[in-house]
Tab-separated table of C-alpha atoms in Angstrom:
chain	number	residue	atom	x	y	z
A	26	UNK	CA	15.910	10.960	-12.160
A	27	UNK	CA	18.485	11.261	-14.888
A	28	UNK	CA	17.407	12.044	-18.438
A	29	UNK	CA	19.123	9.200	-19.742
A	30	UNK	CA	15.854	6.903	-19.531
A	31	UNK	CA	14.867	8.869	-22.440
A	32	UNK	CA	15.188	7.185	-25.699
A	33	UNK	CA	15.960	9.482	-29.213
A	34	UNK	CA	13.705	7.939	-32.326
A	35	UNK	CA	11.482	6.308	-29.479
A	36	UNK	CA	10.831	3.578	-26.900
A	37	UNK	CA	13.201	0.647	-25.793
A	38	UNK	CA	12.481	-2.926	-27.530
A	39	UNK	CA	10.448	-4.848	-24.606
A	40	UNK	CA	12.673	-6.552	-22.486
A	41	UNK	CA	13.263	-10.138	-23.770
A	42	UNK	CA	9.921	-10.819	-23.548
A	43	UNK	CA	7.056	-11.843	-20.912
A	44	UNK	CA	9.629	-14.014	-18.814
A	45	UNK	CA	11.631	-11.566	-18.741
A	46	UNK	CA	8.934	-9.015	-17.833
A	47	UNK	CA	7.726	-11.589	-14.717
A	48	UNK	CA	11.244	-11.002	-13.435
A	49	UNK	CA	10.827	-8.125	-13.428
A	50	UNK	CA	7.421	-7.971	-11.464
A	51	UNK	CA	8.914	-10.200	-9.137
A	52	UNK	CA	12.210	-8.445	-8.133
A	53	UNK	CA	10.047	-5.404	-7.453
A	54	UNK	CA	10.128	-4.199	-3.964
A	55	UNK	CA	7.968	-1.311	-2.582
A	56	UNK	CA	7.998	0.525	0.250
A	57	UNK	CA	5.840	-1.334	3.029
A	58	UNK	CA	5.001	1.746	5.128
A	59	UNK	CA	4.045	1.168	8.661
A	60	UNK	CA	2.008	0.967	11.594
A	61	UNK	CA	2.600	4.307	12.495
A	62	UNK	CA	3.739	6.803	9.994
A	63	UNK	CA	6.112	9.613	10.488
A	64	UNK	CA	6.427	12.573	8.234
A	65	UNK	CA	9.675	11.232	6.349
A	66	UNK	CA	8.054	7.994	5.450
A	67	UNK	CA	5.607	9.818	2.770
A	68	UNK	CA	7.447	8.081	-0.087
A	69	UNK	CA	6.739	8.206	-3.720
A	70	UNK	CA	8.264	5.483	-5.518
A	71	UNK	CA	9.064	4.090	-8.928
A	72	UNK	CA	10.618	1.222	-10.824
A	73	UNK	CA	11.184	0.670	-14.463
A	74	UNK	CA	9.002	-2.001	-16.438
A	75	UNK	CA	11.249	-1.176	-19.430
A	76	UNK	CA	12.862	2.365	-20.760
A	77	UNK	CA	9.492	3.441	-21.685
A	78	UNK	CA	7.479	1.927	-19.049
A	79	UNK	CA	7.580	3.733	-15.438
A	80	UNK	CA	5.479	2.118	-12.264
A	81	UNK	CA	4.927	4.432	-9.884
A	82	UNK	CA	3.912	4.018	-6.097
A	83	UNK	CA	2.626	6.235	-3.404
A	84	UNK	CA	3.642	4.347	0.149
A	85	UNK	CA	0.945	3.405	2.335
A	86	UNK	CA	2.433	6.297	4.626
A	87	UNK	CA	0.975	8.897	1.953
A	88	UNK	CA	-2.508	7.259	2.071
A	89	UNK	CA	-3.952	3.700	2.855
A	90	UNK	CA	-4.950	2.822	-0.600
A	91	UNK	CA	-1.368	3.132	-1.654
A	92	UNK	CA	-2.048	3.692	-5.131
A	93	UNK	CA	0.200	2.899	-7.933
A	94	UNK	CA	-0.128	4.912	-11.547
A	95	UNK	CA	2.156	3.991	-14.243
A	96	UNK	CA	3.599	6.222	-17.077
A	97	UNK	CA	3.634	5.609	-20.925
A	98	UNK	CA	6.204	7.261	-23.079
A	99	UNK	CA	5.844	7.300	-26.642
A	100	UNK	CA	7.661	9.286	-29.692
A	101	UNK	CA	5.101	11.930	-29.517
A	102	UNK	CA	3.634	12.543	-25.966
A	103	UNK	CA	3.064	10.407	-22.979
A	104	UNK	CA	0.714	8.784	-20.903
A	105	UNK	CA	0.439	8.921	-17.175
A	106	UNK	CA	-2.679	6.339	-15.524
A	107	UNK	CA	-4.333	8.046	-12.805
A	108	UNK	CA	-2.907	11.036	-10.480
A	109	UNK	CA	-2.812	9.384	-7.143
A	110	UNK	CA	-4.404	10.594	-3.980
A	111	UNK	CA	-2.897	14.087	-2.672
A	112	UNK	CA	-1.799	13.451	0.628
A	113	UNK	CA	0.882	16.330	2.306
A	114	UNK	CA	1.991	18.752	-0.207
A	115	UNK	CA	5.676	17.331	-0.618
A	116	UNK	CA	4.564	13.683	-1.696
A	117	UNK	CA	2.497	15.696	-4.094
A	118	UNK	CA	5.573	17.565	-5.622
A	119	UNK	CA	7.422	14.632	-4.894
A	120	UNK	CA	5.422	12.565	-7.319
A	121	UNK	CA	5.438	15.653	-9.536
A	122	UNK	CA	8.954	15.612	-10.121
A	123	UNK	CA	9.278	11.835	-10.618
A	124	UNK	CA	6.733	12.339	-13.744
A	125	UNK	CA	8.391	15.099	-14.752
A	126	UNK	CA	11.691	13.911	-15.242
A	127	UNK	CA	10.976	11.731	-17.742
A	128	UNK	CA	9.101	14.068	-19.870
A	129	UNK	CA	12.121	15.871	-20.407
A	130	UNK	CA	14.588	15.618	-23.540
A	131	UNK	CA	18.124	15.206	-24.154
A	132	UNK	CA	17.541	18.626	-26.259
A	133	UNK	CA	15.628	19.782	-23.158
A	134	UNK	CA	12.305	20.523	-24.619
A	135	UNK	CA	9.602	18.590	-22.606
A	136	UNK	CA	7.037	15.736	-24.146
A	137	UNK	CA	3.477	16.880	-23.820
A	138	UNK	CA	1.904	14.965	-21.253
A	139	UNK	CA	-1.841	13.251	-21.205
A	140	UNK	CA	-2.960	12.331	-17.657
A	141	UNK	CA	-6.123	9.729	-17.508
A	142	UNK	CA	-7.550	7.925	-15.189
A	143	UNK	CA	-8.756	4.030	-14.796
A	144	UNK	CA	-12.282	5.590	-13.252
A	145	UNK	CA	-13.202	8.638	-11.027
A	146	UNK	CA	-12.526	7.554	-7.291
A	147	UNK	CA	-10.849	10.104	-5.146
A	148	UNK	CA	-7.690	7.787	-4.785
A	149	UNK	CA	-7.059	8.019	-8.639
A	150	UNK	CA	-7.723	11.604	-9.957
A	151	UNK	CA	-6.492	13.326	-6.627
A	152	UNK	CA	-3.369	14.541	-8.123
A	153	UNK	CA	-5.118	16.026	-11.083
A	154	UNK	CA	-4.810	19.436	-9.879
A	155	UNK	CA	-0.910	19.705	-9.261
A	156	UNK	CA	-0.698	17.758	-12.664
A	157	UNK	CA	-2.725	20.102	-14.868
A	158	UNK	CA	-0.423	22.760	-13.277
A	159	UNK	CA	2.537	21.637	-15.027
A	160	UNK	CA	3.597	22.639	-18.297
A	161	UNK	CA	2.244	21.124	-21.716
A	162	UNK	CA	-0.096	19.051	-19.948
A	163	UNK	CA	-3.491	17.875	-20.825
A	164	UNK	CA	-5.589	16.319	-17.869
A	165	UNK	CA	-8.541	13.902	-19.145
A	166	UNK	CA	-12.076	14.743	-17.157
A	167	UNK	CA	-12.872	11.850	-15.017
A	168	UNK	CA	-16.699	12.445	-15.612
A	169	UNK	CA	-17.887	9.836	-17.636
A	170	UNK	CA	-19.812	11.981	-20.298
A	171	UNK	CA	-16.459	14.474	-20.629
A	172	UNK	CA	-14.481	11.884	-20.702
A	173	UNK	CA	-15.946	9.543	-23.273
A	174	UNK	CA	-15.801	12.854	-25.829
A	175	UNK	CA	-12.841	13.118	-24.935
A	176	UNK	CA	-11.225	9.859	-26.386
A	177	UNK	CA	-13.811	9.501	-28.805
A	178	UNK	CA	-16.085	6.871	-27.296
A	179	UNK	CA	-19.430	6.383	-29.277
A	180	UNK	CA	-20.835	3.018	-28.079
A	181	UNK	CA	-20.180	2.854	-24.662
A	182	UNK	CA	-19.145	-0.362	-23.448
A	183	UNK	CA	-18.350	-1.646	-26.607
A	184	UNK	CA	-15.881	0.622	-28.592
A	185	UNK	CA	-12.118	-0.399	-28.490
A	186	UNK	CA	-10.620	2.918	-28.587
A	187	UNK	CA	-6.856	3.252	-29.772
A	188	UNK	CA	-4.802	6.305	-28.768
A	189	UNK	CA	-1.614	7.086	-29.695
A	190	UNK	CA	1.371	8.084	-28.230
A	191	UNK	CA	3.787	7.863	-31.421
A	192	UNK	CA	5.274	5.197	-32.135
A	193	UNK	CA	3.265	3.249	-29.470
A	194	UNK	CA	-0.168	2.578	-29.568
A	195	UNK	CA	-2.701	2.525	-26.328
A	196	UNK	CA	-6.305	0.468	-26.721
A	197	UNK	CA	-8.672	1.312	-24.120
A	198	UNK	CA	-11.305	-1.335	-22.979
A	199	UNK	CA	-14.172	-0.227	-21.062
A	200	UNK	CA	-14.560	-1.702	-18.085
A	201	UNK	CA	-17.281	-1.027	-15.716
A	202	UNK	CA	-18.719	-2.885	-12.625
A	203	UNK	CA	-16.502	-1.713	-9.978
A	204	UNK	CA	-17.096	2.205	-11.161
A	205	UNK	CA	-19.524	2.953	-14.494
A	206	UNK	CA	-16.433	4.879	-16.132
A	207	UNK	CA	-13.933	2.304	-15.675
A	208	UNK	CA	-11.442	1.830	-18.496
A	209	UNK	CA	-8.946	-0.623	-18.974
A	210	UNK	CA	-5.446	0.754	-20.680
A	211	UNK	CA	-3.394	-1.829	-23.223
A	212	UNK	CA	-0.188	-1.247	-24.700
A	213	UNK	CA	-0.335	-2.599	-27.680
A	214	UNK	CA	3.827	-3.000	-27.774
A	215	UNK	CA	4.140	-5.074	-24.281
A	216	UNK	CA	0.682	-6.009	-24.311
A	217	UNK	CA	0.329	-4.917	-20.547
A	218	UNK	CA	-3.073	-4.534	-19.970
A	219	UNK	CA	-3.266	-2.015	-16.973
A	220	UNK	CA	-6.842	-2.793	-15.068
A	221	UNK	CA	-6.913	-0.385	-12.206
A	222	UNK	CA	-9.884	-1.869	-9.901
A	223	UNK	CA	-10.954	-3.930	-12.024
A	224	UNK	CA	-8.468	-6.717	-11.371
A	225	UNK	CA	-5.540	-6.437	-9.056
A	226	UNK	CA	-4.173	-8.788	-6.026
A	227	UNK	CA	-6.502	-7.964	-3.864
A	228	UNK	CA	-10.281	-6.828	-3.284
A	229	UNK	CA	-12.434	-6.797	-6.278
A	230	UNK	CA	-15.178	-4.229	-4.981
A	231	UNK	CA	-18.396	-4.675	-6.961
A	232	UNK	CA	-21.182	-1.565	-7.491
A	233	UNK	CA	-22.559	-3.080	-10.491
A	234	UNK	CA	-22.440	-7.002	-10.716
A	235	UNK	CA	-23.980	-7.385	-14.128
A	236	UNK	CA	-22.040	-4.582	-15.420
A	237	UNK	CA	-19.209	-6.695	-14.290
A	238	UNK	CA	-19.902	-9.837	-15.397
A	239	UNK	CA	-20.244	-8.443	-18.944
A	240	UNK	CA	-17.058	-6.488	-18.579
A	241	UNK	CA	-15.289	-9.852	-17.786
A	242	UNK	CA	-17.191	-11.441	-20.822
A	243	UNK	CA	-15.410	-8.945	-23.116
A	244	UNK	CA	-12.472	-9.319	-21.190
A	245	UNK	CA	-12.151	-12.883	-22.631
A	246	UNK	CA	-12.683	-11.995	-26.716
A	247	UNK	CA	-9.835	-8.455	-25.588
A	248	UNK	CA	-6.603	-11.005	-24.343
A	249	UNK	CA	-7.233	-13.818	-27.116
A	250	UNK	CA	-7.318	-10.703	-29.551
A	251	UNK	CA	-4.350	-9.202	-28.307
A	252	UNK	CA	-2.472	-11.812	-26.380
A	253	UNK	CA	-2.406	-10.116	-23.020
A	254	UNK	CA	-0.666	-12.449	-20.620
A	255	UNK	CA	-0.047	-9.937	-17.704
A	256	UNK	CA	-2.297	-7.491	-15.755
A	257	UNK	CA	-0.758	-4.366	-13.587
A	258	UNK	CA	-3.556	-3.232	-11.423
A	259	UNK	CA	-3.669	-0.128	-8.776
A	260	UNK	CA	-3.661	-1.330	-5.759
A	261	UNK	CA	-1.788	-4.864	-3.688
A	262	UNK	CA	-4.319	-5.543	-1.006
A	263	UNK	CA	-2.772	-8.806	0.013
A	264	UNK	CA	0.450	-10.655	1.108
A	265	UNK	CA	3.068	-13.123	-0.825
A	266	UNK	CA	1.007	-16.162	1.162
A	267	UNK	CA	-2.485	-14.917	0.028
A	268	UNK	CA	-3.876	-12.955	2.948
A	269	UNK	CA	-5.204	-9.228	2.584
A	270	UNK	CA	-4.196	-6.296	4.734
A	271	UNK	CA	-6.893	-5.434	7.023
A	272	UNK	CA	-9.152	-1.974	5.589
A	273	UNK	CA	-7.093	1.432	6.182
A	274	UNK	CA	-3.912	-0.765	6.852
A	275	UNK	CA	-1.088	1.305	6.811
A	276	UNK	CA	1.833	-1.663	7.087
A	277	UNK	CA	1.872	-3.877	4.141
A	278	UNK	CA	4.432	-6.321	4.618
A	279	UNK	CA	5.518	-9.255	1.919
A	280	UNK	CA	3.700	-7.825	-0.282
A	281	UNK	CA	1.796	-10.034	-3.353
A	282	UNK	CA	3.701	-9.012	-6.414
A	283	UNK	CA	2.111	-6.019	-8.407
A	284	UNK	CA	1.113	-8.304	-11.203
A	285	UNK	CA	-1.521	-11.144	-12.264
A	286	UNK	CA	-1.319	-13.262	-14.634
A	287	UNK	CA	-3.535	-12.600	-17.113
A	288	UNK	CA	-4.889	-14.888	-20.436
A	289	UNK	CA	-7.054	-16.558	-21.534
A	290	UNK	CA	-7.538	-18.927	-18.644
A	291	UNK	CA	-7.696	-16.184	-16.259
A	292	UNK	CA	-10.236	-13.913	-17.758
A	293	UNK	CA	-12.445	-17.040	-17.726
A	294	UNK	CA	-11.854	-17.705	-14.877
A	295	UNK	CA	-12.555	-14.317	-13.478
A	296	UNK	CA	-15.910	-14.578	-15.573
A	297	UNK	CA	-16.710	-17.725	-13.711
A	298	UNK	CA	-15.941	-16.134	-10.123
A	299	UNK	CA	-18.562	-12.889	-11.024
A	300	UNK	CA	-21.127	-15.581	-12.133
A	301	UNK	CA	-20.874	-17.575	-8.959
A	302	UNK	CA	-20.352	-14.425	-6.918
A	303	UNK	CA	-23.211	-14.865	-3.999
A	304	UNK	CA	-23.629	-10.739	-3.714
A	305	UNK	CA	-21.236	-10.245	-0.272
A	306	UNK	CA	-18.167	-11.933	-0.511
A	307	UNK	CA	-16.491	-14.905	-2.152
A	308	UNK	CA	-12.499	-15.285	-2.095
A	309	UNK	CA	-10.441	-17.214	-5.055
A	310	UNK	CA	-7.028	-17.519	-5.264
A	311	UNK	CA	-5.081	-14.177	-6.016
A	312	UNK	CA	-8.207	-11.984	-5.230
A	313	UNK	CA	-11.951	-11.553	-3.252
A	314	UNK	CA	-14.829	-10.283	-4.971
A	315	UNK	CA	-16.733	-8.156	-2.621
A	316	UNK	CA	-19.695	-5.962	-2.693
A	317	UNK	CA	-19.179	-3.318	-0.111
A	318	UNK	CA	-22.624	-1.721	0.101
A	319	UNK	CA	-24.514	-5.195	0.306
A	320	UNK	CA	-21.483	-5.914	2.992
A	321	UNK	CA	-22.560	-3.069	4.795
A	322	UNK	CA	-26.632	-3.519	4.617
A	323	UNK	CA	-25.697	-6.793	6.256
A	324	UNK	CA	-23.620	-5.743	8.623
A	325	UNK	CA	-25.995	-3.598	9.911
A	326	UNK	CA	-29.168	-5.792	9.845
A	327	UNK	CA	-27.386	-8.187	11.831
A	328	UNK	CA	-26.445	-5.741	14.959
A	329	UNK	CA	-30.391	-4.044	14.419
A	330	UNK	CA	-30.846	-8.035	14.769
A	331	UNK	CA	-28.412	-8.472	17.567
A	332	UNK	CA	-29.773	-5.263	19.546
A	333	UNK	CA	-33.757	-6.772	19.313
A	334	UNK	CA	-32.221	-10.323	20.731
A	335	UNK	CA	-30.627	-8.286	23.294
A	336	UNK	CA	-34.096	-5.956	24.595
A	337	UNK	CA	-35.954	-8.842	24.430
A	338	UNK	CA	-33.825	-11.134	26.547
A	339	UNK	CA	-33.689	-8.378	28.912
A	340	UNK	CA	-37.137	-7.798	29.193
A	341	UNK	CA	-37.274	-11.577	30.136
A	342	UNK	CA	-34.728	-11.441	32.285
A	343	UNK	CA	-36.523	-8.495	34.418
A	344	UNK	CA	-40.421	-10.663	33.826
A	345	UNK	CA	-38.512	-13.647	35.344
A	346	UNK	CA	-36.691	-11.765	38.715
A	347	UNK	CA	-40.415	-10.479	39.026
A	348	UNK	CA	-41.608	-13.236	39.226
């Protein structure tokens, strides 16, 4: 990556605004992986939102959550969102190098980096290690106690916490439901709100459902204070027409574009889902809300169900041959 993304004095003026920015969301194109994954199809990726604003993607050929992490760069340091999953040792560097590239100056000193994460799943802080290798490079804890001390949380889930960057300020929104950590990143200069699990094209997985529904509450008051209209998320779980990728799927073709729309309208409308969510699975439009664990209690009641149906019927079956 050349060095010329860089800006001296600091970041890029947004690009013409949030039509502009939906372009670019839409002329996006990631790598779809495949069915079955060779070696050389371990691809990193990355695009630029603006000069200052880098999406990165590791390919569904890396891992199966295919995670994407984006990278903040302000006047004084930058900001990378979550570290990926590890996968073989050269997507690791690969992804690395792509971060590192961008850190570095036109007077070839290097910005100090800050890496944090959305919340604490293995797909998200896997990279942690190779990052907190690198020079000049601070990785946040993921632990929820560490972590809060660490950006100066004192009322957890109701501070607004604003870190800086220089010249570019980052607001973080707690938001926890799908992980009790979870923490929603806004920059304040594109007002990109970047959700991680929280909301994202795709499956909305649920641990806590009132922890969600009052993350979603606050959601509303956060985008008519700070006129979010788009949300970047970590994951595309579904296809252009609407349908998700089977679990583990390793081929993810058409994909949905990486962004939602995101206002007021949405956030009460995502509200309005997680109040009317019936505790397994309900789909709306651009994403399901799912609770895996309740998925999975039901799952198995029904084949403990299934198997008693079964030894009874075949108990009858044998009383009626003997008789």
């Amino acid at each position: 990556m050349r060095t010329s993304r860089w800006l001296v004095g600091g970041v890029a003026t947004l690009l013409c605004g949030p039509v502009a920015l939906a372009q670019v969301y839409l002329d996006m194109r990631w790598d779809p992986g495949a069915d079955d994954c060779a070696p050389g199809q371990q691809r990193t990726e990355q695009h630029a939102i603006d000069a200052g604003t880098i999406a990165i993607r590791q390919s569904p050929c890396v891992d199966y959550e295919a995670p994407l992490m984006y990278l903040l760069l302000g006047e004084q340091r930058a900001l990378l969102i979550d570290s990926g999953v590890s996968g073989e040792p050269a997507a690791t560097r690969e992804l690395t190098g792509i971060v590192s590239a961008h850190l570095l100056k036109p007077d070839g000193s290097r910005l100090p980096l800050v890496v944090a994460h959305t919340h604490g799943h293995q797909d998200h802080r896997a990279g942690d290690a190779a990052f907190a290798a690198l020079p000049n490079t601070t990785v946040v804890p993921h632990d929820g106690e560490a972590m809060r001390k660490f950006f100066g949380f004192r009322q957890w889930p109701d501070d607004e916490i604003r870190f800086e960057l220089g010249g570019r300020e980052i607001v973080l929104l707690p938001t926890p439901g799908h992980h009790p950590d979870h923490v929603a990143f806004l920059d304040a200069r594109t007002r990109l709100l970047f959700t991680g699990d929280f909301y994202l094209p795709g499956r909305l997985l649920v641990e806590d459902i009132d922890a969600y529904r009052d993350s979603a509450m606050r959601l509303v008051e956060f985008v008519q204070t700070w006129g979010v209209e788009h949300a970047l998320g970590a994951h595309i779980e579904m296809n252009a027409s609407g349908e998700m990728y089977s679990n583990g799927a390793t081929f993810h073709p058409e994909e949905h574009p990486m962004d939602l729309p995101l206002g007021l309208a949405q956030a009460v409308e995502l509200h309005g889902a997680l109040q009317e969510f019936n505790g397994f699975y309900n789909r709306h439009g651009s994403y399901a809300i799912s609770n895996p664990v309740h998925n999975l209690i039901a799952l198995g009641a029904g084949a403990i169900i299934a198997l008693v149906l079964l030894v009874l019927g075949a108990r009858r079956f044998r009383k009626n041959r003997r008789a």
